[in-house]
Coordinates of C-alpha atoms and ligand atoms in Angstrom, one line a residue:
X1 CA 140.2 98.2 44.6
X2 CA 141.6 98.9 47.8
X3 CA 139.0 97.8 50.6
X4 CA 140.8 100.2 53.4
X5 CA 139.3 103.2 51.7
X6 CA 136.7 104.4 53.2
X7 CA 133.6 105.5 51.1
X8 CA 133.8 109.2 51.0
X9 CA 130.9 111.2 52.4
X10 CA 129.9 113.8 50.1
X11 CA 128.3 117.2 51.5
X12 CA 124.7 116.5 49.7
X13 CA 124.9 112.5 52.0
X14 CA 125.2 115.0 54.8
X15 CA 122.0 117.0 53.6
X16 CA 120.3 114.4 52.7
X17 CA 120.4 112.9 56.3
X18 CA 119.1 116.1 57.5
X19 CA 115.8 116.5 54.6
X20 CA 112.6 115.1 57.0
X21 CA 111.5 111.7 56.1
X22 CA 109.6 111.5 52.9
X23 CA 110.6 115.2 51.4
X24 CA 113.2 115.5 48.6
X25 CA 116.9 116.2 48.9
X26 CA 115.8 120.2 48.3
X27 CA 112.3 120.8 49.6
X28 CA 112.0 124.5 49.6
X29 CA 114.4 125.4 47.2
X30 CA 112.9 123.9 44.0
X31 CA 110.2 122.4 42.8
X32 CA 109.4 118.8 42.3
X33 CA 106.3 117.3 40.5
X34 CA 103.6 117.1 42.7
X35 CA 102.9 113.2 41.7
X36 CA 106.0 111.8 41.1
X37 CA 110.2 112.6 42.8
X38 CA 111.1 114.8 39.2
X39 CA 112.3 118.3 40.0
X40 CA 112.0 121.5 37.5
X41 CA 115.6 121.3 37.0
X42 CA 115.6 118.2 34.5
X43 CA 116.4 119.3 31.0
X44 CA 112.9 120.4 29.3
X45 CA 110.8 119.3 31.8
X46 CA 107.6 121.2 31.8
X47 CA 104.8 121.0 34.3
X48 CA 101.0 121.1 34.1
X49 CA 99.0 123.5 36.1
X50 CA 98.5 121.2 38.1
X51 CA 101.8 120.4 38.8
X52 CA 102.0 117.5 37.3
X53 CA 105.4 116.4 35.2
X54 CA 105.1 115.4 31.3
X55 CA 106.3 111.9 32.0
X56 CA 103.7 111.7 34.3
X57 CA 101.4 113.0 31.7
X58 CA 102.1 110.2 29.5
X59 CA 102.2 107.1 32.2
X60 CA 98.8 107.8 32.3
X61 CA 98.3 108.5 28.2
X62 CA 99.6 105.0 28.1
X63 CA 96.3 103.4 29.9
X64 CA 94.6 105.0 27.4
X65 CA 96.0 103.8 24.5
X66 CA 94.4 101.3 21.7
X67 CA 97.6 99.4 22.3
X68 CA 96.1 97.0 19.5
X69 CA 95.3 99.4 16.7
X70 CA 99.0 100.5 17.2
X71 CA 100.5 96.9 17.1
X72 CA 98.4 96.7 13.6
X73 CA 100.2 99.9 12.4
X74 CA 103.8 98.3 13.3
X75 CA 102.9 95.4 11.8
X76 CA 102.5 97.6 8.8
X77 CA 105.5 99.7 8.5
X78 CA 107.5 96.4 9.1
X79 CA 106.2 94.7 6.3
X80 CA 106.7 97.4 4.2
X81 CA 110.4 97.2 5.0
X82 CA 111.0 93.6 5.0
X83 CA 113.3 92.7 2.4
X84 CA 111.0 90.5 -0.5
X85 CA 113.5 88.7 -2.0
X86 CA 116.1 88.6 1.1
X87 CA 118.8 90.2 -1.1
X88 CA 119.4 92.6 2.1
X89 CA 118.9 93.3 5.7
X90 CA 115.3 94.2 6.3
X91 CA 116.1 96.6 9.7
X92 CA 118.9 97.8 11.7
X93 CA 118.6 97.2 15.5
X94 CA 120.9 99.2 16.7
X95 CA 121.9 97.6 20.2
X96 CA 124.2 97.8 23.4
X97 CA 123.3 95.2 25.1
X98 CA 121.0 96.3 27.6
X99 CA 117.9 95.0 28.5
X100 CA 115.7 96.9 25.9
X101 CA 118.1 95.5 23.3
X102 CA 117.7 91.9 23.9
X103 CA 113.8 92.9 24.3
X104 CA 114.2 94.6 20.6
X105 CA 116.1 91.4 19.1
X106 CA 113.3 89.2 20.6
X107 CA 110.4 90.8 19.0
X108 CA 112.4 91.7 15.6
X109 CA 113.3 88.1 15.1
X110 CA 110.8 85.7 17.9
X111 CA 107.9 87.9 16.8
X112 CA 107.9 89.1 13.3
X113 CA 110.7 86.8 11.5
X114 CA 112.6 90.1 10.4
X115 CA 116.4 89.3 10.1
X116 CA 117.8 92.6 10.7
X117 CA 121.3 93.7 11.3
X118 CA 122.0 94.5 14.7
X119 CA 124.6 97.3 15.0
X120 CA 126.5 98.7 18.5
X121 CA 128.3 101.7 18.6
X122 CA 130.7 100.9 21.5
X123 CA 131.3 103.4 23.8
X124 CA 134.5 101.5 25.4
X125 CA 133.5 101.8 28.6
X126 CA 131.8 98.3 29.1
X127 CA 131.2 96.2 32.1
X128 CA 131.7 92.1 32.1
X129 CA 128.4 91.8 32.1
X130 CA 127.6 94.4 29.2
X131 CA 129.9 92.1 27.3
X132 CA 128.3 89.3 28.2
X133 CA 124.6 90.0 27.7
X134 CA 125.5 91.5 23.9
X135 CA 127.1 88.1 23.1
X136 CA 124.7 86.3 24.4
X137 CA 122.2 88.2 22.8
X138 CA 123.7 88.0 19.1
X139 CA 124.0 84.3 20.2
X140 CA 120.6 83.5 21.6
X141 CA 118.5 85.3 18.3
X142 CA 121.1 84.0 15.8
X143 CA 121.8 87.7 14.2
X144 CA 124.5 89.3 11.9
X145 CA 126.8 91.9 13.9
X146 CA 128.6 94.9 13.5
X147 CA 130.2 97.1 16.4
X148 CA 132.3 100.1 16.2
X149 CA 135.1 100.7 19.0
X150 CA 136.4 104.0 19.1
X151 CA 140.5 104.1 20.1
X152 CA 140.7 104.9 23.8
X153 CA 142.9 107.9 23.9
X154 CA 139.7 109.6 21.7
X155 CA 137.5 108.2 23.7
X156 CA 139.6 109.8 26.6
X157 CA 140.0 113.3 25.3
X158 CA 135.9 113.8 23.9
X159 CA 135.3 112.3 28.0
X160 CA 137.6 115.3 29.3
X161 CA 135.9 117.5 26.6
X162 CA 132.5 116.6 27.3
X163 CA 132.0 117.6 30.7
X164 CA 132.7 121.3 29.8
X165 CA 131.0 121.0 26.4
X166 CA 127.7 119.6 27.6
X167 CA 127.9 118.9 31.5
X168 CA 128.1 115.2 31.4
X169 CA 131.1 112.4 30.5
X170 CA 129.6 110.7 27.9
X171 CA 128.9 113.0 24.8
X172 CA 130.9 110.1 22.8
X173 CA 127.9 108.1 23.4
X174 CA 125.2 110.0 22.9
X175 CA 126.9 110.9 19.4
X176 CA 127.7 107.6 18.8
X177 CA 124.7 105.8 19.6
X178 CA 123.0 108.0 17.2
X179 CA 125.7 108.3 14.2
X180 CA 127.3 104.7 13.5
X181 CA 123.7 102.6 13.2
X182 CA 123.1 105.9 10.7
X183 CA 126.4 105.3 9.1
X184 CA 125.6 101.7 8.5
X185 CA 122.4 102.1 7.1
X186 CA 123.2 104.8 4.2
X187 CA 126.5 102.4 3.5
X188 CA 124.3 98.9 3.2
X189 CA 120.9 100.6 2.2
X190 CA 119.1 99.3 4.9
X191 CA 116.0 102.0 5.4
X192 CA 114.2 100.6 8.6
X193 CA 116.3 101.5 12.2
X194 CA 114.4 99.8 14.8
X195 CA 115.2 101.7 18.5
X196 CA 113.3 100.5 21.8
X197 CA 112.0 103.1 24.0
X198 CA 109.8 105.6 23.7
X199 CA 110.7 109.0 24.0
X200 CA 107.2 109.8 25.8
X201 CA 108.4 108.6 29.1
X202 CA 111.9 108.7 28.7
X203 CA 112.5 112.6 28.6
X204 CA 110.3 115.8 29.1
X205 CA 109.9 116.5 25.5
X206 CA 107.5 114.0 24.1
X207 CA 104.4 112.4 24.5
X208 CA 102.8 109.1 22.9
X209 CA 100.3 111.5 21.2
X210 CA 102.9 114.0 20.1
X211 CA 106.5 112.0 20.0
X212 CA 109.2 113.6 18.1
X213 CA 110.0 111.6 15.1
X214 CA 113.0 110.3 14.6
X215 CA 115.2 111.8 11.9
X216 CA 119.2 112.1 11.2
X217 CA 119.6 115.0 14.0
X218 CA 117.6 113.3 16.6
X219 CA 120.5 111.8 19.1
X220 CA 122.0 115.7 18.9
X221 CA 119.3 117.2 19.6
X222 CA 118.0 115.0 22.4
X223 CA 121.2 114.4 24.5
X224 CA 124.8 115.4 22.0
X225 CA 124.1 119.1 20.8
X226 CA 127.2 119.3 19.0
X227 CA 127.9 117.4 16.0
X228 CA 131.5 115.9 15.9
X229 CA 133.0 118.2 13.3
X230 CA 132.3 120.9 16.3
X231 CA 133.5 119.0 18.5
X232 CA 137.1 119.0 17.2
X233 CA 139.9 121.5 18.5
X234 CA 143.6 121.6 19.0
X235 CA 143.1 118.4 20.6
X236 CA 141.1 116.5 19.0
X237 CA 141.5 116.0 14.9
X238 CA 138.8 114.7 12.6
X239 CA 140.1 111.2 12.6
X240 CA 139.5 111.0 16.0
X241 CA 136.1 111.5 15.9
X242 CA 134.7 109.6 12.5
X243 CA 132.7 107.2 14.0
X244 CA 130.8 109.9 15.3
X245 CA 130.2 112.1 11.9
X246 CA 126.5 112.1 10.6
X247 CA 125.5 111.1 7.0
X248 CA 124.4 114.2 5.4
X249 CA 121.2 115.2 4.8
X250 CA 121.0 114.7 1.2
X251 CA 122.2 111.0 2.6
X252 CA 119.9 110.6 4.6
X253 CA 117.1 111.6 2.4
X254 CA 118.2 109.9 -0.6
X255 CA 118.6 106.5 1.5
X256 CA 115.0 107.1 2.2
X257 CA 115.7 106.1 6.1
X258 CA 112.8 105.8 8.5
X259 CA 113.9 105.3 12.9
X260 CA 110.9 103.4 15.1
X261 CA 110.8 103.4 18.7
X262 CA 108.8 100.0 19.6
X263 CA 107.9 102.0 22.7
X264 CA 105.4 103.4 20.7
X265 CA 103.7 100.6 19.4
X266 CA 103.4 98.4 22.1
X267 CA 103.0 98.9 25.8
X268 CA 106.9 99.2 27.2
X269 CA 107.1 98.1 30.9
X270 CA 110.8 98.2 32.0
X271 CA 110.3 95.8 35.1
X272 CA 107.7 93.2 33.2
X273 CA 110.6 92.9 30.0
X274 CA 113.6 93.2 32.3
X275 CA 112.0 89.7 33.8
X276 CA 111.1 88.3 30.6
X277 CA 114.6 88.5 28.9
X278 CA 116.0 87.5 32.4
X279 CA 113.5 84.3 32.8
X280 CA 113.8 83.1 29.3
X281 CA 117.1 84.8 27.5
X282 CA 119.9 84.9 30.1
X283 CA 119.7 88.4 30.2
X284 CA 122.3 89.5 33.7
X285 CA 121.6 92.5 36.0
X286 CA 124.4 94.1 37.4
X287 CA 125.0 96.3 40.3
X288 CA 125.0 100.3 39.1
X289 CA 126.6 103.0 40.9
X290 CA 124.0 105.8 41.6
X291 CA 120.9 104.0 42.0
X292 CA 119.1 100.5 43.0
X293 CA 117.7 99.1 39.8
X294 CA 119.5 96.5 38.5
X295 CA 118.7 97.0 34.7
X296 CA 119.9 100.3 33.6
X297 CA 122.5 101.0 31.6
X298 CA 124.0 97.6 33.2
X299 CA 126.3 97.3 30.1
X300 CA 128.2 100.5 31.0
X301 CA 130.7 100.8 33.6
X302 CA 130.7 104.5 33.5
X303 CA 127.0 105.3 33.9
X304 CA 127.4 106.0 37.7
X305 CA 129.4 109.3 36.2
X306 CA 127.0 109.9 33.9
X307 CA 124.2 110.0 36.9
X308 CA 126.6 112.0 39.5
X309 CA 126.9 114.7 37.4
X310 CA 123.4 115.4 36.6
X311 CA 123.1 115.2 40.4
X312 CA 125.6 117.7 40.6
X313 CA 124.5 119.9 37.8
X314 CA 120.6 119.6 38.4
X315 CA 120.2 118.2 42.0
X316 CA 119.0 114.9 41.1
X317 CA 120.5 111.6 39.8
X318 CA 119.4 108.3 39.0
X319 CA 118.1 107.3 41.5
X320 CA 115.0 110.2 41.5
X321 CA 114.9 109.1 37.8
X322 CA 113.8 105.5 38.8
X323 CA 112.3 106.5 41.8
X324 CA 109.9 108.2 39.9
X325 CA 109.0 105.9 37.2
X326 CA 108.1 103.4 40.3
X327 CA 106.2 105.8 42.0
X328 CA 104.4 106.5 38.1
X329 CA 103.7 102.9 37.9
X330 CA 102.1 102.5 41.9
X331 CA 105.2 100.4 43.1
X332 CA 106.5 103.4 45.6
X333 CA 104.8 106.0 47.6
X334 CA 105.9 109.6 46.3
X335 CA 107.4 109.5 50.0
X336 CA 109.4 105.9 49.7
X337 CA 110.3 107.2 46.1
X338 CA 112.3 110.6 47.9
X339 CA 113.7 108.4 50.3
X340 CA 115.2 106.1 48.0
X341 CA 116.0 108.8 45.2
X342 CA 118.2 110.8 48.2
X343 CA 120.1 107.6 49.4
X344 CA 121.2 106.8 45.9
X345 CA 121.6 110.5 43.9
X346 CA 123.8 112.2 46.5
X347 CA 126.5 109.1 46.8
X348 CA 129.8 109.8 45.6
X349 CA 130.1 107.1 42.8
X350 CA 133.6 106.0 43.3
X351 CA 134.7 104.0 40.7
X352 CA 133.6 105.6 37.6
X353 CA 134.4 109.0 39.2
X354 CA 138.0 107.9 40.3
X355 CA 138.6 106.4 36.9
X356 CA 137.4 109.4 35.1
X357 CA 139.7 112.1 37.1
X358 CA 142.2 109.4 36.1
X359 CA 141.9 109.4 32.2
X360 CA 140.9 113.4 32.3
X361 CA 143.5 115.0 34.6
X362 CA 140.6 116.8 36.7
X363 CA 140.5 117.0 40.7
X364 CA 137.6 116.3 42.0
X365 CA 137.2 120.4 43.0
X366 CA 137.2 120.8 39.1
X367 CA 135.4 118.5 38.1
X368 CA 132.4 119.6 40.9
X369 CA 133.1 123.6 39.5
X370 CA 132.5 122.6 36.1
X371 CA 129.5 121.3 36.6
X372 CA 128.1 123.6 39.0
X373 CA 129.4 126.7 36.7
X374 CA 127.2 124.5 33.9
X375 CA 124.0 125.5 36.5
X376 CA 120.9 127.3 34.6
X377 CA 117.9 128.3 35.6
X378 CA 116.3 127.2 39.0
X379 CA 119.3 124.9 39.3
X380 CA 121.1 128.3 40.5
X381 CA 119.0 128.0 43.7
X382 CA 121.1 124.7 44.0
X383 CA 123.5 124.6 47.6
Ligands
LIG401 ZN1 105.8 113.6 37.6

């Protein structure tokens, strides 16, 4: 990487400088959550009449919460599950080697003695240390593997694809993250899929008191919204994109398959378990384009472009996503969160974005008309 470059300034750096101390990147033009840095312009975001943010809404659910009659219920549904005679698999953890997957391993095997199959769908785009903290993970809880690896000229073509299909790079991800694990557990009969974070603070759309259940069309619906047979054109053929092809329904059904989120069942704090599997498993940070927490998608060297153009399709990034859980959890002021959420979302992230006009054949104008051509809603009022 040449060091003579010099980091490229982008316009929204420029406006950013100019936004007073302590307001957000767009004051005036849209709205932002009146407790936390989240504008109206994230995907399904609704606001109280207050003004108060969902996520919000549910950091504050989660005090609430009879965190121990929930753990009881777990304990439940994961007896249930666990294989009698240990003829077979008694979960699926489907993993990537992020932090909440070495978290998910630990209580799976440390906790309740389950020996489940731990399953990646890889998206191909890993960092050294993503590949290091999934080995080290499969080595430190002593678990039985499988990964998928799509061929890189598909994962190329979906990456072109995806930013006009769905406004960000990754839609091979999000398909695959929900489709292979599924895959695996119709083919081996394994019912129980074990997932880490709860959807309550995680997106908009859920709450702990009203979470939407996991089911075969869940990953489309949250983040894909095409299934890969529609995702084919002159292209790209079927066989480029099996990994990525659901069970059917009937498949499903008949399989009897059941998806957890942990996140549900016991109280998920992202900086207390990054820590633990840090302190006591190995477990790396890494530095990530696009924001300042070391623990986010650290296994993927691509996330920075993943972040950017949410920035540039909604007017925030990353960064007002971490921001905002800080300021949720008392660690920021709303004001330090906007500062730190305008430093980090408006930053050109050069790496993944120069490797990505690379692989798709984009310039950088198209890439940016795209997304702003993708613009809906309030985001319209975006410079
Ligand atoms: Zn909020």
């Amino acid at each position: 990487m040449g060091d003579k470059k010099r980091v490229k300034q982008t316009r929204y750096e420029r406006l950013a400088k100019k936004a007073g101390y302590g307001k957000p990147l767009f004051h005036g033009k849209i709205r932002y959550c009146v407790r936390c840095c989240m504008p109206e312009t994230a995907e399904g975001l609704a606001f109280d009449e207050m003004g108060i943010c969902q996520p919000c809404r549910s950091s504050e659910q989660k005090i609430h919460i009879n965190w121990k009659e929930r753990e009881a219920k777990l304990r439940k549904i994961l007896e249930k599950y666990r294989s009698k005679d240990g003829s077979n698999y008694d979960c699926i953890v489907p993993i990537s080697g992020g932090k909440d997957s070495t978290f998910q391993l630990y209580v799976v095997t440390q906790v309740y003695k389950l020996n489940p199959l731990a399953v990646t769908f890889n998206h191909n785009w890993y960092s050294e240390t993503g590949k290091y903290n999934l080995e080290n993970a499969l080595e430190r809880f002593d678990v039985d593997h499988i990964m998928f690896t799509p061929k890189r000229s598909a994962v190329n073509k979906l990456a072109k694809k995806s930013l006009q299909l769905i406004g960000d790079t990754c839609w091979h991800c999000h398909a695959g993250v929900g489709a292979f694990p599924l895959q695996i557990a119709v083919k081996y009969k394994i019912k129980l899929l074990i997932w880490g974070e709860p959807g309550g603070e995680n997106h908009g759309r859920a709450t702990y008191f009203d979470p939407i259940p996991y089911d075969r069309d869940y990953f489309t619906k949250i983040s894909a919204r095409y299934y890969a047979e529609e995702v084919v054109d002159k292209n790209i053929s079927l066989s480029d994109v099996l990994g990525y092809v659901l069970p059917s329904k009937e498949e499903v059904e008949k399989a009897g398959i059941v998806g957890i989120y942990l996140g549900d069942y016991m109280f998920w704090d992202d900086e207390r378990q990054t820590e633990f599997v840090r302190d006591n498993f190995g477990w790396r940070e890494d530095k990530i384009e696009g924001t300042y927490k070391g623990y986010k998608s650290a296994e993927c060297r691509m996330a920075g472009m993943h972040d950017y153009s949410k920035f540039i399709k909604r007017g925030f990034g990353r960064g007002t996503d971490h921001a905002s859980i800080d300021v949720r959890t008392g660690l920021l002021t709303r004001e330090e969160g906007f500062e730190l959420a305008k430093k980090h979302d408006a930053q050109r992230p050069s790496k993944s974005l120069d490797y990505y006009l690379k692989i798709t054949g984009y310039s950088e104008k198209e890439f940016e008309k795209i997304l702003k051509d993708k613009r809906d809603k309030k985001a319209k009022l975006l410079p």
